[in-house]
Short mmCIF file of C-alpha atoms in Angstrom, two decimals:
data_model
loop_
_atom_site.label_atom_id
_atom_site.label_comp_id
_atom_site.label_asym_id
_atom_site.label_seq_id
_atom_site.Cartn_x
_atom_site.Cartn_y
_atom_site.Cartn_z
CA MET A 1 -36.05 55.20 86.79
CA PHE A 2 -32.98 55.36 85.12
CA SER A 3 -32.73 53.33 81.83
CA GLU A 4 -30.19 52.31 79.16
CA LYS A 5 -31.60 55.51 77.12
CA ASP A 6 -30.93 57.88 79.86
CA LEU A 7 -27.38 56.40 80.09
CA GLN A 8 -26.60 56.88 76.53
CA SER A 9 -27.91 60.44 76.80
CA LEU A 10 -25.48 61.06 79.51
CA LEU A 11 -22.48 59.54 77.95
CA ASP A 12 -23.23 61.71 74.97
CA TYR A 13 -22.88 64.69 77.21
CA SER A 14 -19.64 66.98 77.76
CA THR A 15 -19.31 70.64 78.64
CA GLU A 16 -17.25 73.36 76.88
CA GLY A 17 -15.17 74.39 79.45
CA GLY A 18 -17.60 74.45 82.37
CA GLN A 19 -18.15 71.89 84.97
CA VAL A 20 -21.02 69.68 85.74
CA LEU A 21 -22.20 68.98 89.58
CA SER A 22 -23.21 65.41 89.91
CA LEU A 23 -25.18 64.56 93.29
CA TYR A 24 -25.97 61.26 94.69
CA LEU A 25 -28.51 61.58 97.87
CA ASN A 26 -29.62 58.62 99.89
CA THR A 27 -33.17 59.94 100.66
CA ASP A 28 -34.50 56.88 102.28
CA PRO A 29 -36.89 57.62 105.04
CA GLY A 30 -36.44 54.38 106.93
CA GLU A 31 -32.51 55.58 107.65
CA ARG A 32 -32.65 59.42 108.45
CA SER A 33 -35.50 62.48 108.28
CA ALA A 34 -36.19 64.84 105.61
CA GLU A 35 -34.67 67.28 107.89
CA ALA A 36 -31.34 65.15 108.46
CA THR A 37 -31.07 64.81 104.65
CA GLN A 38 -31.22 68.30 103.72
CA LEU A 39 -28.67 69.06 106.42
CA ALA A 40 -26.51 66.23 104.73
CA LEU A 41 -26.92 68.00 101.22
CA ARG A 42 -25.84 71.27 102.54
CA HIS A 43 -22.74 69.68 103.72
CA LEU A 44 -22.11 67.90 100.49
CA LEU A 45 -22.77 71.06 98.23
CA GLU A 46 -20.99 73.61 100.39
CA SER A 47 -17.70 73.11 98.91
CA SER A 48 -18.83 72.70 95.24
CA GLY A 49 -17.74 76.47 94.09
CA LEU A 50 -20.61 75.95 91.70
CA PRO A 51 -23.34 78.55 93.22
CA ASP A 52 -25.74 78.40 90.36
CA ASP A 53 -26.08 74.70 90.77
CA VAL A 54 -26.03 74.33 94.38
CA GLN A 55 -29.07 76.95 94.20
CA ALA A 56 -31.09 74.73 91.58
CA ILE A 57 -30.44 71.58 93.46
CA GLU A 58 -31.67 72.95 96.83
CA GLN A 59 -34.53 74.56 95.22
CA TYR A 60 -35.52 71.41 93.62
CA VAL A 61 -35.12 69.30 96.82
CA ASN A 62 -36.78 71.97 99.02
CA LEU A 63 -39.87 72.81 96.70
CA THR A 64 -40.59 69.76 94.23
CA TYR A 65 -39.01 66.65 95.47
CA ASP A 66 -41.60 64.50 97.19
CA TRP A 67 -39.60 62.23 99.18
CA ALA A 68 -41.12 59.13 98.18
CA SER A 69 -37.93 57.43 97.01
CA LYS A 70 -34.94 55.98 98.21
CA GLY A 71 -32.65 57.77 96.33
CA LEU A 72 -31.89 60.89 94.45
CA VAL A 73 -29.82 61.54 91.68
CA ILE A 74 -29.06 64.88 89.96
CA PHE A 75 -26.80 66.25 87.41
CA SER A 76 -26.35 70.15 87.03
CA GLN A 77 -24.95 72.60 84.96
CA GLN A 78 -26.06 75.92 84.80
CA GLY A 79 -25.29 78.26 82.33
CA GLU A 80 -24.94 78.77 78.98
CA GLN A 81 -24.80 74.97 78.26
CA THR A 82 -27.69 74.05 80.58
CA LEU A 83 -28.23 70.48 82.19
CA PHE A 84 -30.58 69.51 84.94
CA GLU A 85 -31.40 65.90 84.86
CA VAL A 86 -33.15 64.03 87.86
CA PHE A 87 -33.36 60.76 88.74
CA LYS A 88 -35.54 59.11 91.42
CA LEU A 89 -34.60 55.55 92.70
CA ASN A 90 -36.02 52.97 94.68
CA LEU A 91 -32.44 51.62 95.61
CA PRO A 92 -30.01 52.37 98.24
CA ILE A 93 -27.35 54.79 97.57
CA HIS A 94 -24.52 56.55 99.35
CA ASP A 95 -24.32 60.23 99.53
CA GLN A 96 -21.60 61.55 97.38
CA VAL A 97 -20.84 64.70 95.05
CA ALA A 98 -18.50 65.16 92.26
CA MET A 99 -17.46 67.81 89.72
CA GLY A 100 -15.90 67.32 86.44
CA THR A 101 -16.68 68.03 82.85
CA ARG A 102 -18.75 64.88 82.44
CA PRO A 103 -21.39 63.42 84.95
CA LEU A 104 -20.34 61.09 87.34
CA LEU A 105 -21.89 57.76 85.94
CA ARG A 106 -20.13 55.01 87.64
CA PRO A 107 -22.17 54.43 90.64
CA LEU A 108 -25.60 54.31 88.26
CA VAL A 109 -23.56 51.92 86.02
CA ARG A 110 -23.17 49.60 89.08
CA LEU A 111 -26.80 49.92 90.16
CA MET A 112 -28.09 49.07 86.65
CA ASP A 113 -25.58 46.22 86.41
CA THR A 114 -26.79 44.66 89.58
CA PHE A 115 -30.73 45.77 89.92
CA SER A 116 -31.99 45.37 86.23
CA GLY A 117 -33.49 43.10 84.34
CA TRP A 118 -34.55 40.49 87.23
CA GLY A 119 -37.50 37.98 86.95
CA ILE A 120 -38.95 36.00 89.90
CA ALA A 121 -41.26 33.30 90.09
CA LEU A 122 -42.67 32.15 93.19
CA VAL A 123 -44.21 28.93 92.52
CA ASP A 124 -46.16 26.05 94.12
CA SER A 125 -48.43 22.99 93.10
CA GLN A 126 -51.49 25.52 91.95
CA LYS A 127 -50.34 29.04 91.46
CA VAL A 128 -47.39 31.24 90.41
CA ARG A 129 -46.30 34.80 91.15
CA LEU A 130 -44.24 36.35 88.78
CA PHE A 131 -42.13 39.70 89.53
CA SER A 132 -40.14 41.74 87.23
CA PHE A 133 -37.66 43.74 89.15
CA ASP A 134 -35.93 46.54 87.54
CA MET A 135 -33.62 49.49 89.11
CA GLY A 136 -36.23 49.11 92.18
CA GLU A 137 -39.49 49.18 90.42
CA VAL A 138 -41.51 46.20 90.96
CA GLU A 139 -44.50 44.64 88.67
CA GLU A 140 -46.31 41.42 89.63
CA GLU A 141 -48.70 38.85 87.68
CA ARG A 142 -50.26 36.59 90.05
CA VAL A 143 -51.67 33.40 88.55
CA VAL A 144 -53.75 30.73 89.85
CA LEU A 145 -53.93 27.60 88.20
CA GLY A 146 -56.19 24.47 87.97
CA GLU A 147 -59.94 25.13 86.75
CA ASP A 148 -59.74 28.63 86.66
CA ILE A 149 -56.84 31.25 85.86
CA LYS A 150 -57.00 34.81 87.14
CA GLN A 151 -54.02 37.41 86.40
CA VAL A 152 -54.56 40.41 88.97
CA LYS A 153 -52.83 43.46 88.43
CA HIS A 154 -50.40 44.38 91.06
CA GLY A 155 -48.15 47.62 91.20
CA GLY A 156 -48.63 48.15 87.46
CA GLY A 157 -49.22 44.53 85.99
CA THR A 158 -51.98 43.63 83.48
CA ALA A 159 -55.23 41.96 84.24
CA VAL A 160 -56.29 38.93 82.19
CA ALA A 161 -58.72 36.29 82.88
CA GLY A 162 -59.26 32.90 80.95
CA ARG A 163 -58.55 29.42 81.67
CA MET A 164 -55.80 27.20 82.43
CA GLY A 165 -54.90 23.38 83.37
CA GLY A 166 -58.18 21.68 85.05
CA THR A 167 -58.20 17.81 86.18
CA GLY A 168 -59.19 15.08 84.17
CA ALA A 169 -61.23 12.21 85.56
CA GLY A 170 -58.59 9.96 85.89
CA SER A 171 -55.73 12.18 86.70
CA SER A 172 -53.36 11.52 89.51
CA VAL A 173 -52.27 14.32 91.70
CA ASP A 174 -48.60 14.29 90.30
CA ASN A 175 -50.10 14.65 86.87
CA VAL A 176 -51.92 17.78 87.84
CA ILE A 177 -49.26 19.30 89.40
CA ASP A 178 -46.86 18.66 86.77
CA ARG A 179 -49.11 20.09 84.27
CA ASN A 180 -49.90 23.15 86.39
CA VAL A 181 -45.97 23.64 86.56
CA LYS A 182 -45.71 23.54 82.86
CA GLU A 183 -48.39 25.97 82.06
CA ALA A 184 -46.72 27.95 85.01
CA ALA A 185 -43.52 27.64 83.32
CA GLU A 186 -44.96 28.62 79.99
CA VAL A 187 -46.90 31.71 81.16
CA ALA A 188 -43.39 32.81 82.99
CA ALA A 189 -41.81 32.35 79.95
CA GLY A 190 -43.54 35.09 78.16
CA PHE A 191 -43.59 37.27 81.25
CA PHE A 192 -39.91 37.08 81.10
CA SER A 193 -40.05 37.76 77.60
CA ARG A 194 -42.11 41.07 77.50
CA ARG A 195 -40.23 42.57 80.07
CA HIS A 196 -36.66 41.71 78.94
CA ILE A 197 -35.77 39.90 81.52
CA ARG A 198 -31.99 38.64 81.76
CA ARG A 199 -31.71 36.73 84.90
CA VAL A 200 -34.22 34.65 86.72
CA MET A 201 -34.66 33.88 90.45
CA ILE A 202 -36.91 30.92 91.28
CA CYS A 203 -38.74 30.75 94.74
CA GLY A 204 -40.72 27.69 96.47
CA THR A 205 -40.06 24.18 97.80
CA GLU A 206 -37.17 22.64 96.59
CA GLU A 207 -39.33 20.18 95.01
CA ASN A 208 -41.21 22.67 93.12
CA ILE A 209 -38.48 24.82 92.29
CA ALA A 210 -36.90 21.76 90.67
CA ARG A 211 -40.32 20.73 88.65
CA PHE A 212 -40.26 24.55 87.36
CA LYS A 213 -37.10 25.26 86.41
CA GLN A 214 -37.17 21.54 84.18
CA ALA A 215 -40.10 22.78 82.75
CA LEU A 216 -38.99 26.06 81.73
CA PRO A 217 -37.76 26.47 78.20
CA LYS A 218 -34.00 25.95 77.75
CA ALA A 219 -33.10 29.50 77.06
CA TRP A 220 -35.01 30.49 80.13
CA GLN A 221 -33.08 27.90 82.44
CA SER A 222 -29.72 29.12 81.34
CA LEU A 223 -30.97 32.43 82.97
CA VAL A 224 -31.44 30.91 86.29
CA VAL A 225 -29.17 32.31 88.82
CA VAL A 226 -31.03 32.00 91.91
CA ASP A 227 -33.25 29.71 93.66
CA LEU A 228 -34.15 29.57 97.16
CA PRO A 229 -36.82 28.52 99.69
CA MET A 230 -40.03 30.95 100.18
CA GLN A 231 -43.60 30.95 101.02
CA MET A 232 -46.23 31.64 98.24
CA SER A 233 -47.86 34.37 100.99
CA SER A 234 -44.50 36.28 101.28
CA SER A 235 -45.23 39.89 101.25
CA GLU A 236 -44.01 42.04 98.16
CA PHE A 237 -41.60 43.93 100.75
CA ASP A 238 -40.03 40.72 101.74
CA ILE A 239 -39.56 39.63 98.14
CA VAL A 240 -37.85 43.11 97.30
CA GLU A 241 -35.54 42.73 100.13
CA THR A 242 -34.78 39.52 99.03
CA VAL A 243 -34.18 40.29 95.48
CA LEU A 244 -31.86 43.20 96.86
CA LYS A 245 -29.59 40.92 98.93
CA GLU A 246 -29.51 38.28 96.30
CA ALA A 247 -28.74 40.56 93.38
CA GLU A 248 -25.60 42.25 95.14
CA ALA A 249 -24.48 38.33 95.96
CA VAL A 250 -24.55 37.14 92.34
CA GLN A 251 -22.90 40.35 91.33
CA GLU A 252 -20.14 39.99 93.50
CA GLY A 253 -19.58 36.62 92.73
CA LEU A 254 -19.53 37.51 89.03
CA ALA A 255 -17.35 40.31 89.36
CA ALA A 256 -14.68 38.59 91.65
CA ARG A 257 -14.43 35.53 88.95
CA LEU A 258 -13.97 38.28 86.08
CA VAL A 259 -11.36 39.81 88.37
CA ASP A 260 -9.37 36.27 89.04
CA GLN A 261 -9.37 35.98 85.25
CA ALA A 262 -8.53 39.30 84.37
CA ILE A 263 -5.14 39.30 86.61
CA ALA A 264 -4.46 35.21 85.68
CA LEU A 265 -4.56 36.54 81.86
CA ALA A 266 -2.34 39.19 82.53
CA ALA A 267 0.16 37.28 84.65
CA MET A 268 0.13 34.59 81.65
CA GLY A 269 0.75 37.57 79.10
CA GLY A 270 -2.58 36.96 77.32
CA PRO A 271 -5.30 39.04 77.03
CA GLY A 272 -5.56 40.71 80.12
CA ALA A 273 -4.79 44.27 81.84
CA VAL A 274 -3.86 45.37 85.44
CA GLY A 275 -3.44 48.52 86.80
CA LEU A 276 -4.40 52.14 85.53
CA ILE A 277 -1.49 52.64 82.68
CA ASP A 278 -2.14 49.31 81.15
CA THR A 279 -5.69 49.50 81.26
CA LEU A 280 -5.90 53.35 79.95
CA ASN A 281 -3.55 51.96 76.76
CA ALA A 282 -5.72 49.07 76.00
CA ASN A 283 -8.70 51.07 76.56
CA HIS A 284 -7.50 53.71 74.16
CA GLU A 285 -6.98 51.11 71.21
CA GLY A 286 -10.42 49.82 71.63
CA ARG A 287 -9.13 46.43 73.19
CA ILE A 288 -11.34 45.99 76.23
CA LYS A 289 -13.96 43.68 76.64
CA THR A 290 -14.77 43.65 80.42
CA LEU A 291 -13.40 46.69 82.45
CA LEU A 292 -13.41 46.01 86.18
CA VAL A 293 -13.12 48.95 88.66
CA ILE A 294 -13.51 49.85 92.16
CA GLU A 295 -16.23 52.47 92.25
CA GLY A 296 -14.44 55.01 94.67
CA TYR A 297 -10.92 54.93 93.00
CA GLU A 298 -10.06 58.02 91.27
CA GLN A 299 -6.77 59.78 90.07
CA ALA A 300 -6.21 62.98 87.91
CA GLY A 301 -4.28 62.40 84.45
CA TYR A 302 -4.06 63.82 81.24
CA ARG A 303 -6.13 63.62 77.88
CA CYS A 304 -4.83 64.33 74.43
CA LEU A 305 -6.49 67.28 72.89
CA GLY A 306 -5.78 65.67 69.44
CA CYS A 307 -6.63 62.05 69.85
CA GLY A 308 -8.38 61.58 73.06
CA TYR A 309 -5.68 59.16 74.58
CA LEU A 310 -5.80 59.16 78.21
CA THR A 311 -2.83 58.91 80.62
CA VAL A 312 -1.65 59.20 84.37
CA GLN A 313 1.85 60.15 82.89
CA ASP A 314 3.01 63.80 82.37
CA LEU A 315 3.99 63.82 78.40
CA ASP A 316 5.47 66.49 76.39
CA GLN A 317 3.52 65.07 73.04
CA CYS A 318 0.92 62.50 72.61
CA PRO A 319 2.71 59.06 71.38
CA PHE A 320 -0.33 58.32 69.28
CA CYS A 321 -0.79 61.75 67.22
CA GLY A 322 1.83 64.13 68.81
CA GLY A 323 -0.89 66.08 70.31
CA THR A 324 -0.80 68.19 73.38
CA PHE A 325 -2.28 67.34 76.57
CA GLU A 326 -5.03 68.85 78.98
CA MET A 327 -5.16 67.83 82.72
CA ILE A 328 -8.04 66.14 83.77
CA ARG A 329 -9.44 65.80 87.33
CA ARG A 330 -11.15 62.29 86.72
CA ALA A 331 -9.21 60.30 84.28
CA VAL A 332 -10.89 56.80 85.87
CA GLU A 333 -14.10 57.97 85.36
CA MET A 334 -13.53 59.26 81.99
CA ALA A 335 -11.83 55.83 81.12
CA VAL A 336 -15.12 54.05 82.33
CA GLN A 337 -17.26 56.33 79.97
CA GLU A 338 -15.19 55.62 77.07
CA SER A 339 -15.31 51.97 77.79
CA LEU A 340 -18.99 51.94 77.58
CA ILE A 341 -19.06 54.44 74.54
CA LYS A 342 -16.92 51.61 72.55
CA ASN A 343 -19.41 49.11 73.73
CA ALA A 344 -17.12 47.22 76.41
CA GLU A 345 -18.99 45.59 79.61
CA VAL A 346 -18.08 47.38 82.49
CA LYS A 347 -18.39 45.96 85.97
CA VAL A 348 -18.12 48.43 88.98
CA LEU A 349 -17.25 46.79 92.72
CA ILE A 350 -17.50 48.28 95.78
CA GLU A 351 -14.73 46.40 97.11
CA ASN A 352 -12.48 43.73 95.74
CA LYS A 353 -9.18 42.66 97.66
CA ALA A 354 -7.77 41.29 94.57
CA LEU A 355 -8.59 43.98 92.34
CA THR A 356 -7.21 46.61 94.84
CA GLU A 357 -4.00 44.71 95.20
CA VAL A 358 -3.23 45.19 91.40
CA GLY A 359 -4.03 48.76 91.00
CA GLN A 360 -8.14 49.08 91.66
CA ILE A 361 -8.51 48.55 87.69
CA ALA A 362 -7.96 45.81 85.40
CA ALA A 363 -9.49 44.67 82.05
CA ILE A 364 -9.88 41.48 79.80
CA LEU A 365 -9.31 42.01 76.54
CA ARG A 366 -10.59 41.32 73.27
CA TYR A 367 -7.16 40.17 71.80
#
């Protein structure tokens, strides 16, 4: 699984005059056979012009890869400065290959932003199933409320036994349900905290969802972004498919609102930038709070050898330090990575009409 630590390590990596081959390969057996995937791989790599990297990748895929994941990501640079990083993902990805002085990270940034840090509570009046979903990896704890409680390991979860709840002699059904749901919410809060959840999905009947959400601590209530009907007996496969669909919708809605905000701020002369030139200038000044960019957008540009200023204009000397420029093939990708290094939030969009119309890149600025 790809993590923040992996991202930071790759952000720190750059070649000294060499080229990194970045490969994203769809290996989902539900979409095509291993033979068809290997054929697609050959087509992707045939024009790379990096024979040593091609050989290393093909050898890994043909001899080592277990074909158990939906997607495969490889970063390779064979030579004096050797790099060969492999990441297997249980997430849908699209085939693509790129060469550059740095690894191509934009697709992984989008996947992390969309599919990491999800917590799911599937609740009824007697029990709750808790899931963490992070980059396609699922962990479940199943909790039965009432006279007894059992937490049974599913997909790597912990196993704990104990007691919770119970009925008093004069308790009404509603009181029992309220107590069970309250205790379920307490268990869920602990589960979410231990797994560093940053957004929550609640599933069940409308009534049980409302009870459960109200019983959650306010800090967790604020992180509930999806609630929807679902049967307690739903399979893990169905739950994962639901998370994938809902996560995409949540991310698309959030990104669309941020795009509209950036465009409006720029139009009013406020802290917003649209288009590549203005966004690159703001990025160099460290003013970007949130960068918004179409995943497939790329353009060649120039980078100052003195201060690192990025531009798409062919200038004789750098306006910031007077240095000279080198030409780079992937100025947009370099801008994305430099924004991440400067602790900006980066939102990568598959498509967005409003963002495309203003140049496929925009930013909300700090000031």
